[in-house]
PDB file of C-alpha atoms in Angstrom:
ATOM      1  CA  UNK A  23     -58.008 -33.378 -37.871  1.00 62.00           C
ATOM      2  CA  UNK A  24     -59.382 -31.058 -35.193  1.00 66.00           C
ATOM      3  CA  UNK A  25     -55.956 -29.452 -34.827  1.00 67.00           C
ATOM      4  CA  UNK A  26     -55.663 -28.918 -38.593  1.00 59.00           C
ATOM      5  CA  UNK A  27     -59.089 -27.289 -38.694  1.00 57.00           C
ATOM      6  CA  UNK A  28     -58.146 -25.054 -35.777  1.00 60.00           C
ATOM      7  CA  UNK A  29     -54.937 -23.959 -37.511  1.00 57.00           C
ATOM      8  CA  UNK A  30     -56.802 -23.254 -40.754  1.00 53.00           C
ATOM      9  CA  UNK A  31     -59.408 -21.249 -38.866  1.00 54.00           C
ATOM     10  CA  UNK A  32     -56.694 -19.170 -37.162  1.00 48.00           C
ATOM     11  CA  UNK A  33     -54.971 -18.498 -40.507  1.00 49.00           C
ATOM     12  CA  UNK A  34     -58.282 -17.571 -42.154  1.00 45.00           C
ATOM     13  CA  UNK A  35     -59.258 -15.306 -39.272  1.00 45.00           C
ATOM     14  CA  UNK A  36     -55.864 -13.594 -39.317  1.00 43.00           C
ATOM     15  CA  UNK A  37     -56.107 -12.987 -43.065  1.00 41.00           C
ATOM     16  CA  UNK A  38     -59.485 -11.283 -42.570  1.00 40.00           C
ATOM     17  CA  UNK A  39     -58.639  -9.193 -39.548  1.00 45.00           C
ATOM     18  CA  UNK A  40     -54.956  -8.536 -40.232  1.00 52.00           C
ATOM     19  CA  UNK A  41     -54.307  -4.829 -40.035  1.00 61.00           C
ATOM     20  CA  UNK A  42     -53.328  -3.106 -43.256  1.00 88.00           C
ATOM     21  CA  UNK A  43     -50.348  -0.749 -43.298  1.00 95.00           C
ATOM     22  CA  UNK A  44     -49.652   2.539 -45.029  1.00 97.00           C
ATOM     23  CA  UNK A  45     -46.194   4.145 -44.832  1.00 98.00           C
ATOM     24  CA  UNK A  46     -46.241   7.917 -45.335  1.00 98.00           C
ATOM     25  CA  UNK A  47     -43.304  10.155 -46.349  1.00 98.00           C
ATOM     26  CA  UNK A  48     -43.123  13.778 -45.170  1.00 98.00           C
ATOM     27  CA  UNK A  49     -40.674  16.546 -44.190  1.00 95.00           C
ATOM     28  CA  UNK A  50     -40.613  18.718 -41.037  1.00 93.00           C
ATOM     29  CA  UNK A  51     -41.369  21.823 -43.146  1.00 91.00           C
ATOM     30  CA  UNK A  52     -44.353  24.169 -43.139  1.00 94.00           C
ATOM     31  CA  UNK A  53     -44.732  23.346 -46.831  1.00 93.00           C
ATOM     32  CA  UNK A  54     -45.783  19.881 -45.619  1.00 97.00           C
ATOM     33  CA  UNK A  55     -48.427  21.393 -43.363  1.00 97.00           C
ATOM     34  CA  UNK A  56     -51.195  18.876 -44.080  1.00 98.00           C
ATOM     35  CA  UNK A  57     -48.911  16.038 -43.007  1.00 98.00           C
ATOM     36  CA  UNK A  58     -47.879  17.843 -39.810  1.00 98.00           C
ATOM     37  CA  UNK A  59     -51.404  18.854 -38.784  1.00 98.00           C
ATOM     38  CA  UNK A  60     -52.883  15.520 -39.838  1.00 98.00           C
ATOM     39  CA  UNK A  61     -50.252  13.540 -37.945  1.00 98.00           C
ATOM     40  CA  UNK A  62     -50.635  15.614 -34.797  1.00 97.00           C
ATOM     41  CA  UNK A  63     -54.432  15.641 -34.807  1.00 97.00           C
ATOM     42  CA  UNK A  64     -54.754  12.026 -36.025  1.00 97.00           C
ATOM     43  CA  UNK A  65     -56.963  13.086 -38.953  1.00 98.00           C
ATOM     44  CA  UNK A  66     -55.563  10.342 -41.153  1.00 98.00           C
ATOM     45  CA  UNK A  67     -56.303   7.811 -38.390  1.00 97.00           C
ATOM     46  CA  UNK A  68     -59.929   8.952 -38.436  1.00 96.00           C
ATOM     47  CA  UNK A  69     -60.284   8.020 -42.097  1.00 97.00           C
ATOM     48  CA  UNK A  70     -57.919   5.030 -42.156  1.00 97.00           C
ATOM     49  CA  UNK A  71     -59.566   3.075 -39.354  1.00 95.00           C
ATOM     50  CA  UNK A  72     -58.005  -0.359 -38.945  1.00 93.00           C
ATOM     51  CA  UNK A  73     -54.875   0.711 -40.817  1.00 96.00           C
ATOM     52  CA  UNK A  74     -51.460   1.002 -39.226  1.00 97.00           C
ATOM     53  CA  UNK A  75     -50.009   4.390 -40.275  1.00 97.00           C
ATOM     54  CA  UNK A  76     -46.212   4.625 -40.192  1.00 98.00           C
ATOM     55  CA  UNK A  77     -44.760   8.113 -40.636  1.00 98.00           C
ATOM     56  CA  UNK A  78     -41.361   8.370 -42.357  1.00 98.00           C
ATOM     57  CA  UNK A  79     -39.594  11.731 -42.018  1.00 97.00           C
ATOM     58  CA  UNK A  80     -37.043  12.951 -44.593  1.00 94.00           C
ATOM     59  CA  UNK A  81     -34.911  16.061 -45.078  1.00 87.00           C
ATOM     60  CA  UNK A  82     -35.279  16.270 -48.858  1.00 85.00           C
ATOM     61  CA  UNK A  83     -37.065  14.862 -51.872  1.00 88.00           C
ATOM     62  CA  UNK A  84     -34.236  12.764 -53.371  1.00 88.00           C
ATOM     63  CA  UNK A  85     -33.842  10.689 -50.199  1.00 93.00           C
ATOM     64  CA  UNK A  86     -37.618  10.255 -49.985  1.00 95.00           C
ATOM     65  CA  UNK A  87     -37.748   9.067 -53.617  1.00 95.00           C
ATOM     66  CA  UNK A  88     -35.004   6.530 -52.871  1.00 96.00           C
ATOM     67  CA  UNK A  89     -37.205   5.189 -50.071  1.00 97.00           C
ATOM     68  CA  UNK A  90     -40.145   4.892 -52.477  1.00 97.00           C
ATOM     69  CA  UNK A  91     -37.988   3.062 -55.005  1.00 97.00           C
ATOM     70  CA  UNK A  92     -36.740   0.587 -52.398  1.00 96.00           C
ATOM     71  CA  UNK A  93     -40.311  -0.123 -51.229  1.00 96.00           C
ATOM     72  CA  UNK A  94     -39.858   1.526 -47.829  1.00 97.00           C
ATOM     73  CA  UNK A  95     -42.641   4.078 -48.371  1.00 98.00           C
ATOM     74  CA  UNK A  96     -46.076   3.801 -50.013  1.00 98.00           C
ATOM     75  CA  UNK A  97     -47.468   7.323 -50.282  1.00 98.00           C
ATOM     76  CA  UNK A  98     -46.412  10.775 -49.204  1.00 97.00           C
ATOM     77  CA  UNK A  99     -45.474  14.407 -49.652  1.00 98.00           C
ATOM     78  CA  UNK A 100     -42.486  15.467 -51.810  1.00 96.00           C
ATOM     79  CA  UNK A 101     -41.464  18.312 -54.089  1.00 92.00           C
ATOM     80  CA  UNK A 102     -42.386  18.333 -57.806  1.00 90.00           C
ATOM     81  CA  UNK A 103     -38.788  17.959 -58.983  1.00 88.00           C
ATOM     82  CA  UNK A 104     -38.098  14.739 -57.065  1.00 90.00           C
ATOM     83  CA  UNK A 105     -41.599  13.498 -57.973  1.00 94.00           C
ATOM     84  CA  UNK A 106     -40.680  13.886 -61.656  1.00 92.00           C
ATOM     85  CA  UNK A 107     -37.375  12.104 -61.111  1.00 91.00           C
ATOM     86  CA  UNK A 108     -39.152   9.292 -59.314  1.00 94.00           C
ATOM     87  CA  UNK A 109     -41.639   8.857 -62.146  1.00 95.00           C
ATOM     88  CA  UNK A 110     -38.850   8.766 -64.739  1.00 93.00           C
ATOM     89  CA  UNK A 111     -36.519   6.448 -62.807  1.00 93.00           C
ATOM     90  CA  UNK A 112     -39.281   3.962 -61.991  1.00 95.00           C
ATOM     91  CA  UNK A 113     -40.732   4.197 -65.514  1.00 94.00           C
ATOM     92  CA  UNK A 114     -44.132   5.185 -64.195  1.00 95.00           C
ATOM     93  CA  UNK A 115     -44.217   3.125 -61.004  1.00 97.00           C
ATOM     94  CA  UNK A 116     -44.411   6.328 -58.960  1.00 97.00           C
ATOM     95  CA  UNK A 117     -46.856   9.091 -59.876  1.00 98.00           C
ATOM     96  CA  UNK A 118     -48.630  12.202 -58.571  1.00 98.00           C
ATOM     97  CA  UNK A 119     -52.188  11.947 -57.218  1.00 98.00           C
ATOM     98  CA  UNK A 120     -52.701  15.420 -55.742  1.00 98.00           C
ATOM     99  CA  UNK A 121     -51.268  18.774 -54.737  1.00 97.00           C
ATOM    100  CA  UNK A 122     -50.426  20.068 -51.263  1.00 97.00           C
ATOM    101  CA  UNK A 123     -48.653  23.441 -51.306  1.00 95.00           C
ATOM    102  CA  UNK A 124     -47.212  26.144 -53.529  1.00 91.00           C
ATOM    103  CA  UNK A 125     -44.700  28.912 -52.850  1.00 87.00           C
ATOM    104  CA  UNK A 126     -43.065  28.871 -49.457  1.00 85.00           C
ATOM    105  CA  UNK A 127     -39.364  29.248 -50.284  1.00 89.00           C
ATOM    106  CA  UNK A 128     -36.942  32.192 -50.244  1.00 92.00           C
ATOM    107  CA  UNK A 129     -33.421  33.030 -51.391  1.00 96.00           C
ATOM    108  CA  UNK A 130     -31.572  34.847 -48.611  1.00 97.00           C
ATOM    109  CA  UNK A 131     -28.058  36.244 -48.275  1.00 98.00           C
ATOM    110  CA  UNK A 132     -25.742  36.487 -45.288  1.00 97.00           C
ATOM    111  CA  UNK A 133     -25.669  39.645 -43.194  1.00 96.00           C
ATOM    112  CA  UNK A 134     -23.022  42.177 -44.189  1.00 94.00           C
ATOM    113  CA  UNK A 135     -22.646  41.111 -47.814  1.00 96.00           C
ATOM    114  CA  UNK A 136     -23.272  43.596 -50.605  1.00 93.00           C
ATOM    115  CA  UNK A 137     -25.472  41.295 -52.682  1.00 96.00           C
ATOM    116  CA  UNK A 138     -28.233  43.204 -54.442  1.00 95.00           C
ATOM    117  CA  UNK A 139     -28.958  40.992 -57.471  1.00 96.00           C
ATOM    118  CA  UNK A 140     -28.589  37.327 -58.395  1.00 96.00           C
ATOM    119  CA  UNK A 141     -25.555  38.269 -60.519  1.00 97.00           C
ATOM    120  CA  UNK A 142     -23.805  39.311 -57.315  1.00 97.00           C
ATOM    121  CA  UNK A 143     -23.794  35.633 -56.261  1.00 97.00           C
ATOM    122  CA  UNK A 144     -20.826  35.128 -58.572  1.00 97.00           C
ATOM    123  CA  UNK A 145     -17.932  33.839 -56.483  1.00 97.00           C
ATOM    124  CA  UNK A 146     -20.259  32.961 -53.601  1.00 97.00           C
ATOM    125  CA  UNK A 147     -21.406  29.771 -51.873  1.00 98.00           C
ATOM    126  CA  UNK A 148     -25.155  29.087 -51.944  1.00 98.00           C
ATOM    127  CA  UNK A 149     -26.776  26.354 -49.835  1.00 97.00           C
ATOM    128  CA  UNK A 150     -29.759  24.168 -50.714  1.00 95.00           C
ATOM    129  CA  UNK A 151     -31.260  21.277 -48.673  1.00 92.00           C
ATOM    130  CA  UNK A 152     -30.332  18.480 -51.082  1.00 86.00           C
ATOM    131  CA  UNK A 153     -28.847  18.029 -54.536  1.00 86.00           C
ATOM    132  CA  UNK A 154     -31.690  17.563 -57.009  1.00 83.00           C
ATOM    133  CA  UNK A 155     -34.472  18.749 -54.719  1.00 85.00           C
ATOM    134  CA  UNK A 156     -37.006  21.419 -55.723  1.00 84.00           C
ATOM    135  CA  UNK A 157     -35.013  24.337 -54.281  1.00 89.00           C
ATOM    136  CA  UNK A 158     -31.863  23.135 -56.033  1.00 91.00           C
ATOM    137  CA  UNK A 159     -33.666  22.953 -59.384  1.00 88.00           C
ATOM    138  CA  UNK A 160     -35.146  26.443 -58.939  1.00 89.00           C
ATOM    139  CA  UNK A 161     -31.752  27.848 -57.885  1.00 93.00           C
ATOM    140  CA  UNK A 162     -30.035  26.527 -61.005  1.00 91.00           C
ATOM    141  CA  UNK A 163     -32.744  28.085 -63.173  1.00 88.00           C
ATOM    142  CA  UNK A 164     -32.311  31.435 -61.412  1.00 91.00           C
ATOM    143  CA  UNK A 165     -28.535  31.299 -61.872  1.00 94.00           C
ATOM    144  CA  UNK A 166     -28.876  30.450 -65.548  1.00 91.00           C
ATOM    145  CA  UNK A 167     -31.238  33.370 -66.127  1.00 90.00           C
ATOM    146  CA  UNK A 168     -28.631  35.643 -64.531  1.00 94.00           C
ATOM    147  CA  UNK A 169     -25.865  34.282 -66.759  1.00 95.00           C
ATOM    148  CA  UNK A 170     -24.238  32.269 -63.975  1.00 95.00           C
ATOM    149  CA  UNK A 171     -23.281  28.603 -63.690  1.00 91.00           C
ATOM    150  CA  UNK A 172     -22.416  26.242 -60.816  1.00 93.00           C
ATOM    151  CA  UNK A 173     -18.689  25.812 -60.185  1.00 94.00           C
ATOM    152  CA  UNK A 174     -18.722  22.111 -61.124  1.00 87.00           C
ATOM    153  CA  UNK A 175     -19.813  23.183 -64.624  1.00 87.00           C
ATOM    154  CA  UNK A 176     -17.010  25.717 -64.887  1.00 91.00           C
ATOM    155  CA  UNK A 177     -19.034  28.532 -63.348  1.00 95.00           C
ATOM    156  CA  UNK A 178     -18.460  30.820 -60.387  1.00 97.00           C
ATOM    157  CA  UNK A 179     -21.203  29.780 -57.932  1.00 97.00           C
ATOM    158  CA  UNK A 180     -20.525  26.950 -55.508  1.00 97.00           C
ATOM    159  CA  UNK A 181     -23.687  25.052 -54.567  1.00 96.00           C
ATOM    160  CA  UNK A 182     -23.535  23.512 -51.105  1.00 96.00           C
ATOM    161  CA  UNK A 183     -26.080  20.931 -49.982  1.00 93.00           C
ATOM    162  CA  UNK A 184     -26.869  20.523 -46.312  1.00 93.00           C
ATOM    163  CA  UNK A 185     -29.811  19.666 -44.075  1.00 90.00           C
ATOM    164  CA  UNK A 186     -32.106  22.613 -43.470  1.00 88.00           C
ATOM    165  CA  UNK A 187     -31.386  22.549 -39.746  1.00 85.00           C
ATOM    166  CA  UNK A 188     -27.619  22.827 -40.357  1.00 93.00           C
ATOM    167  CA  UNK A 189     -27.746  25.587 -42.970  1.00 96.00           C
ATOM    168  CA  UNK A 190     -28.252  28.111 -40.170  1.00 94.00           C
ATOM    169  CA  UNK A 191     -24.978  26.949 -38.571  1.00 96.00           C
ATOM    170  CA  UNK A 192     -23.143  27.237 -41.888  1.00 97.00           C
ATOM    171  CA  UNK A 193     -24.383  30.785 -42.368  1.00 97.00           C
ATOM    172  CA  UNK A 194     -23.626  31.874 -38.796  1.00 96.00           C
ATOM    173  CA  UNK A 195     -20.057  30.558 -39.263  1.00 96.00           C
ATOM    174  CA  UNK A 196     -19.729  32.437 -42.593  1.00 97.00           C
ATOM    175  CA  UNK A 197     -19.272  29.098 -44.395  1.00 97.00           C
ATOM    176  CA  UNK A 198     -21.978  30.007 -46.907  1.00 98.00           C
ATOM    177  CA  UNK A 199     -23.037  33.326 -48.399  1.00 98.00           C
ATOM    178  CA  UNK A 200     -26.639  32.577 -49.341  1.00 98.00           C
ATOM    179  CA  UNK A 201     -29.305  29.889 -49.139  1.00 97.00           C
ATOM    180  CA  UNK A 202     -32.454  28.913 -51.028  1.00 96.00           C
ATOM    181  CA  UNK A 203     -34.613  27.055 -48.518  1.00 94.00           C
ATOM    182  CA  UNK A 204     -38.263  26.207 -47.795  1.00 89.00           C
ATOM    183  CA  UNK A 205     -40.181  27.653 -44.883  1.00 90.00           C
ATOM    184  CA  UNK A 206     -39.796  28.016 -41.966  1.00 90.00           C
ATOM    185  CA  UNK A 207     -36.049  27.849 -42.541  1.00 92.00           C
ATOM    186  CA  UNK A 208     -35.867  30.981 -44.684  1.00 93.00           C
ATOM    187  CA  UNK A 209     -37.682  33.118 -42.126  1.00 94.00           C
ATOM    188  CA  UNK A 210     -35.483  31.711 -39.351  1.00 94.00           C
ATOM    189  CA  UNK A 211     -32.354  32.814 -41.208  1.00 96.00           C
ATOM    190  CA  UNK A 212     -33.829  36.300 -41.620  1.00 96.00           C
ATOM    191  CA  UNK A 213     -35.017  36.725 -38.048  1.00 95.00           C
ATOM    192  CA  UNK A 214     -32.283  34.869 -36.176  1.00 94.00           C
ATOM    193  CA  UNK A 215     -29.219  35.750 -38.281  1.00 96.00           C
ATOM    194  CA  UNK A 216     -30.412  38.999 -39.841  1.00 96.00           C
ATOM    195  CA  UNK A 217     -30.061  37.484 -43.309  1.00 97.00           C
ATOM    196  CA  UNK A 218     -31.463  39.545 -46.167  1.00 97.00           C
ATOM    197  CA  UNK A 219     -34.110  38.361 -48.621  1.00 96.00           C
ATOM    198  CA  UNK A 220     -32.723  38.519 -52.144  1.00 97.00           C
ATOM    199  CA  UNK A 221     -35.753  36.868 -53.773  1.00 95.00           C
ATOM    200  CA  UNK A 222     -39.027  36.257 -51.954  1.00 91.00           C
ATOM    201  CA  UNK A 223     -41.258  33.277 -52.745  1.00 83.00           C
ATOM    202  CA  UNK A 224     -43.184  35.225 -55.405  1.00 84.00           C
ATOM    203  CA  UNK A 225     -39.968  36.331 -57.117  1.00 88.00           C
ATOM    204  CA  UNK A 226     -38.280  32.941 -57.327  1.00 83.00           C
ATOM    205  CA  UNK A 227     -40.273  31.349 -60.104  1.00 74.00           C
ATOM    206  CA  UNK A 228     -43.479  32.225 -62.041  1.00 67.00           C
ATOM    207  CA  UNK A 229     -44.678  34.669 -59.352  1.00 69.00           C
ATOM    208  CA  UNK A 230     -44.715  31.926 -56.731  1.00 66.00           C
ATOM    209  CA  UNK A 231     -47.349  29.980 -58.648  1.00 75.00           C
ATOM    210  CA  UNK A 232     -45.459  26.716 -58.713  1.00 81.00           C
ATOM    211  CA  UNK A 233     -45.999  23.615 -56.586  1.00 89.00           C
ATOM    212  CA  UNK A 234     -43.704  23.166 -53.624  1.00 90.00           C
ATOM    213  CA  UNK A 235     -45.277  19.932 -52.429  1.00 95.00           C
ATOM    214  CA  UNK A 236     -47.290  17.236 -54.202  1.00 97.00           C
ATOM    215  CA  UNK A 237     -48.620  13.823 -53.147  1.00 98.00           C
ATOM    216  CA  UNK A 238     -47.085  10.752 -54.785  1.00 98.00           C
ATOM    217  CA  UNK A 239     -47.839   7.040 -54.502  1.00 98.00           C
ATOM    218  CA  UNK A 240     -46.288   3.787 -55.656  1.00 98.00           C
ATOM    219  CA  UNK A 241     -48.260   2.175 -58.498  1.00 97.00           C
ATOM    220  CA  UNK A 242     -48.223  -1.240 -56.849  1.00 97.00           C
ATOM    221  CA  UNK A 243     -49.672   0.166 -53.636  1.00 98.00           C
ATOM    222  CA  UNK A 244     -52.223   2.225 -55.560  1.00 98.00           C
ATOM    223  CA  UNK A 245     -53.426  -0.736 -57.617  1.00 97.00           C
ATOM    224  CA  UNK A 246     -53.842  -2.976 -54.567  1.00 96.00           C
ATOM    225  CA  UNK A 247     -55.169  -0.351 -52.124  1.00 97.00           C
ATOM    226  CA  UNK A 248     -57.321   2.189 -53.979  1.00 97.00           C
ATOM    227  CA  UNK A 249     -59.613   2.291 -50.940  1.00 96.00           C
ATOM    228  CA  UNK A 250     -56.739   3.395 -48.689  1.00 97.00           C
ATOM    229  CA  UNK A 251     -55.543   5.960 -51.234  1.00 98.00           C
ATOM    230  CA  UNK A 252     -59.045   7.423 -51.434  1.00 98.00           C
ATOM    231  CA  UNK A 253     -59.317   7.626 -47.641  1.00 98.00           C
ATOM    232  CA  UNK A 254     -55.876   9.251 -47.472  1.00 98.00           C
ATOM    233  CA  UNK A 255     -56.933  11.900 -49.997  1.00 98.00           C
ATOM    234  CA  UNK A 256     -60.203  12.505 -48.131  1.00 98.00           C
ATOM    235  CA  UNK A 257     -58.182  13.276 -45.016  1.00 98.00           C
ATOM    236  CA  UNK A 258     -55.821  15.486 -47.021  1.00 98.00           C
ATOM    237  CA  UNK A 259     -58.710  17.504 -48.511  1.00 98.00           C
ATOM    238  CA  UNK A 260     -60.245  18.000 -45.060  1.00 98.00           C
ATOM    239  CA  UNK A 261     -56.870  19.186 -43.758  1.00 98.00           C
ATOM    240  CA  UNK A 262     -56.385  21.642 -46.623  1.00 98.00           C
ATOM    241  CA  UNK A 263     -59.790  23.183 -45.893  1.00 98.00           C
ATOM    242  CA  UNK A 264     -59.108  23.305 -42.175  1.00 97.00           C
ATOM    243  CA  UNK A 265     -55.723  24.978 -42.577  1.00 97.00           C
ATOM    244  CA  UNK A 266     -57.051  27.644 -44.917  1.00 96.00           C
ATOM    245  CA  UNK A 267     -60.000  28.444 -42.637  1.00 97.00           C
ATOM    246  CA  UNK A 268     -58.189  28.143 -39.285  1.00 97.00           C
ATOM    247  CA  UNK A 269     -54.750  29.669 -39.795  1.00 96.00           C
ATOM    248  CA  UNK A 270     -54.018  30.586 -36.174  1.00 96.00           C
ATOM    249  CA  UNK A 271     -55.000  27.180 -34.855  1.00 97.00           C
ATOM    250  CA  UNK A 272     -53.058  25.465 -37.637  1.00 97.00           C
ATOM    251  CA  UNK A 273     -49.910  27.426 -36.785  1.00 97.00           C
ATOM    252  CA  UNK A 274     -50.086  26.237 -33.172  1.00 96.00           C
ATOM    253  CA  UNK A 275     -50.608  22.625 -34.217  1.00 97.00           C
ATOM    254  CA  UNK A 276     -47.714  22.757 -36.696  1.00 97.00           C
ATOM    255  CA  UNK A 277     -45.467  24.267 -34.050  1.00 95.00           C
ATOM    256  CA  UNK A 278     -46.438  21.570 -31.574  1.00 96.00           C
ATOM    257  CA  UNK A 279     -45.656  18.836 -34.097  1.00 97.00           C
ATOM    258  CA  UNK A 280     -42.355  20.438 -35.137  1.00 95.00           C
ATOM    259  CA  UNK A 281     -41.290  20.455 -31.504  1.00 95.00           C
ATOM    260  CA  UNK A 282     -42.199  16.785 -31.184  1.00 95.00           C
ATOM    261  CA  UNK A 283     -40.243  15.941 -34.346  1.00 95.00           C
ATOM    262  CA  UNK A 284     -37.190  18.188 -34.008  1.00 90.00           C
ATOM    263  CA  UNK A 285     -37.127  18.967 -30.302  1.00 92.00           C
ATOM    264  CA  UNK A 286     -37.623  22.676 -30.893  1.00 89.00           C
ATOM    265  CA  UNK A 287     -40.642  24.826 -31.647  1.00 91.00           C
ATOM    266  CA  UNK A 288     -40.626  28.007 -33.733  1.00 91.00           C
ATOM    267  CA  UNK A 289     -40.994  31.508 -32.357  1.00 92.00           C
ATOM    268  CA  UNK A 290     -44.388  33.058 -33.051  1.00 92.00           C
ATOM    269  CA  UNK A 291     -42.915  35.716 -35.319  1.00 93.00           C
ATOM    270  CA  UNK A 292     -41.154  33.018 -37.380  1.00 93.00           C
ATOM    271  CA  UNK A 293     -44.176  30.822 -37.941  1.00 93.00           C
ATOM    272  CA  UNK A 294     -46.473  33.815 -38.567  1.00 93.00           C
ATOM    273  CA  UNK A 295     -44.311  35.113 -41.424  1.00 92.00           C
ATOM    274  CA  UNK A 296     -43.386  31.759 -42.933  1.00 91.00           C
ATOM    275  CA  UNK A 297     -46.947  30.358 -42.819  1.00 92.00           C
ATOM    276  CA  UNK A 298     -48.229  33.298 -44.866  1.00 91.00           C
ATOM    277  CA  UNK A 299     -45.703  32.549 -47.611  1.00 89.00           C
ATOM    278  CA  UNK A 300     -47.268  29.133 -48.264  1.00 92.00           C
ATOM    279  CA  UNK A 301     -50.478  28.437 -50.198  1.00 93.00           C
ATOM    280  CA  UNK A 302     -52.103  25.165 -49.128  1.00 96.00           C
ATOM    281  CA  UNK A 303     -54.004  23.567 -51.971  1.00 96.00           C
ATOM    282  CA  UNK A 304     -55.245  20.265 -53.416  1.00 97.00           C
ATOM    283  CA  UNK A 305     -54.317  21.434 -56.919  1.00 95.00           C
ATOM    284  CA  UNK A 306     -51.162  19.719 -58.261  1.00 93.00           C
ATOM    285  CA  UNK A 307     -50.692  22.556 -60.800  1.00 91.00           C
ATOM    286  CA  UNK A 308     -50.095  20.252 -63.724  1.00 92.00           C
ATOM    287  CA  UNK A 309     -48.475  22.648 -66.206  1.00 88.00           C
ATOM    288  CA  UNK A 310     -46.162  24.256 -63.644  1.00 86.00           C
ATOM    289  CA  UNK A 311     -45.110  20.811 -62.424  1.00 85.00           C
ATOM    290  CA  UNK A 312     -44.400  19.631 -65.959  1.00 84.00           C
ATOM    291  CA  UNK A 313     -42.260  22.713 -66.545  1.00 82.00           C
ATOM    292  CA  UNK A 314     -39.907  21.441 -63.841  1.00 82.00           C
ATOM    293  CA  UNK A 315     -38.871  18.831 -66.403  1.00 85.00           C
ATOM    294  CA  UNK A 316     -37.429  21.588 -68.613  1.00 84.00           C
ATOM    295  CA  UNK A 317     -35.600  23.028 -65.618  1.00 81.00           C
ATOM    296  CA  UNK A 318     -34.085  19.627 -64.816  1.00 82.00           C
ATOM    297  CA  UNK A 319     -32.982  19.173 -68.418  1.00 83.00           C
ATOM    298  CA  UNK A 320     -31.350  22.618 -68.282  1.00 79.00           C
ATOM    299  CA  UNK A 321     -29.635  21.591 -65.047  1.00 76.00           C
ATOM    300  CA  UNK A 322     -28.519  18.356 -66.744  1.00 76.00           C
ATOM    301  CA  UNK A 323     -30.195  16.192 -64.130  1.00 79.00           C
ATOM    302  CA  UNK A 324     -32.042  14.605 -67.042  1.00 81.00           C
ATOM    303  CA  UNK A 325     -30.347  14.063 -70.404  1.00 79.00           C
ATOM    304  CA  UNK A 326     -33.227  13.420 -72.798  1.00 81.00           C
ATOM    305  CA  UNK A 327     -36.825  14.591 -72.539  1.00 85.00           C
ATOM    306  CA  UNK A 328     -38.898  11.547 -71.546  1.00 89.00           C
ATOM    307  CA  UNK A 329     -42.597  10.836 -71.977  1.00 91.00           C
ATOM    308  CA  UNK A 330     -44.353  11.998 -68.801  1.00 92.00           C
ATOM    309  CA  UNK A 331     -47.923  11.523 -69.991  1.00 93.00           C
ATOM    310  CA  UNK A 332     -48.639   9.228 -67.034  1.00 95.00           C
ATOM    311  CA  UNK A 333     -47.089  11.485 -64.382  1.00 96.00           C
ATOM    312  CA  UNK A 334     -50.521  12.441 -63.003  1.00 97.00           C
ATOM    313  CA  UNK A 335     -53.309  10.110 -61.964  1.00 98.00           C
ATOM    314  CA  UNK A 336     -55.990  12.409 -60.600  1.00 97.00           C
ATOM    315  CA  UNK A 337     -58.941  10.037 -60.939  1.00 97.00           C
ATOM    316  CA  UNK A 338     -59.598   9.762 -57.199  1.00 98.00           C
ATOM    317  CA  UNK A 339     -58.861  13.424 -56.471  1.00 98.00           C
ATOM    318  CA  UNK A 340     -61.225  14.589 -59.234  1.00 97.00           C
ATOM    319  CA  UNK A 341     -63.981  12.314 -57.928  1.00 97.00           C
ATOM    320  CA  UNK A 342     -63.599  13.597 -54.373  1.00 97.00           C
ATOM    321  CA  UNK A 343     -63.426  17.247 -55.432  1.00 96.00           C
ATOM    322  CA  UNK A 344     -66.587  16.883 -57.546  1.00 94.00           C
ATOM    323  CA  UNK A 345     -68.414  15.469 -54.517  1.00 88.00           C
ATOM    324  CA  UNK A 346     -67.053  18.304 -52.404  1.00 80.00           C
TER     325      UNK A 346
END
C-alpha cells in the first residue's frame, strides 16, 4: 500500500512539474532576424520559463511546412506562400498568428551577362531556394508579367532549386544565370561574385510591401498551449522593437548566430547592406499575404481557389499590441 502511494505521488508530482516543450521552426536568413537574435540572446527563454525550447532549422518553407504537418514542429517562422499552402493542405490546422519581416529579397544576374530586363531571362537558368517557397512564387509572377514561362510549362526559363548556401557555387561555376534569393544571400552574390541586381527588393513585388516571413502555429498546439503562444509572441514583439531601435547591435548578434549555425559569419559590408533591405515588423500584412494565393493559382501550385477565411488568428497579437 505504501509503495502504491509512493508511486502515485511520484506520477502526480511528475505531471505537475514536467517541463513543457515548444519546437520552433526558423531559417538561417536575415529575414528571420527575430528568431536569430532571440535564440542567441535567449529572449524566448526569458518569457518561456520552465519550457524546453527546441530550435529546428530549415532551408525553405516547403520543408518546414512538411515538418509542421508531421507534428515535428509546433510554431515558427516561414514565408507567406508556404504558410498558405500549409493552411490549405491541413484544412486549417496550421494558421498565421503574426508577422515578422517584409522585403529582403533580390533578383540578381551572373557577372558578364547582358541581362537588362526580366525578358532577357529567356533561355536562362534562374535559381530559387526551394520549389514552392516565397521566392519561387514571386519569380513565377515576375516571369508571367514579362510574358515568360518556366521550361516545364513549355516556356524558355529553367527554374533551378538549390539551398541558398549552394546557389553561390552554382553561379560561380556558371551553372545558373540568375537567382532570386532572400538576404543575406543576394548581397553575398553581389559582393562576392560581382553579380548584378536586376530587381531590388522594392521592385520585385508591390514596392517591397509584401511579407517575407510570418509566424505560424499548429492548431492543436495553439488550443492546448495558448499561454505558451502568448509568451512566444511577447518575446517576438520585444525582439522586433529591439531590432528596429538597435540596428548595429542586432547585426552583430545575427552574425554571431549565423556563424554558430552555419560555421561562417558574414562580412560587415554584406550584413550592413542586406539588413537594410529587410523591414522587421509584427504586422502580418493580411491583404498582401492573401494575394499570394492568386500568385500560387497562377503558378498552378493550387488548382482551385479555396476558402482561406481562417488563415489568420490574430487574437493574441491584437491583445498584446493594444497593451503595448
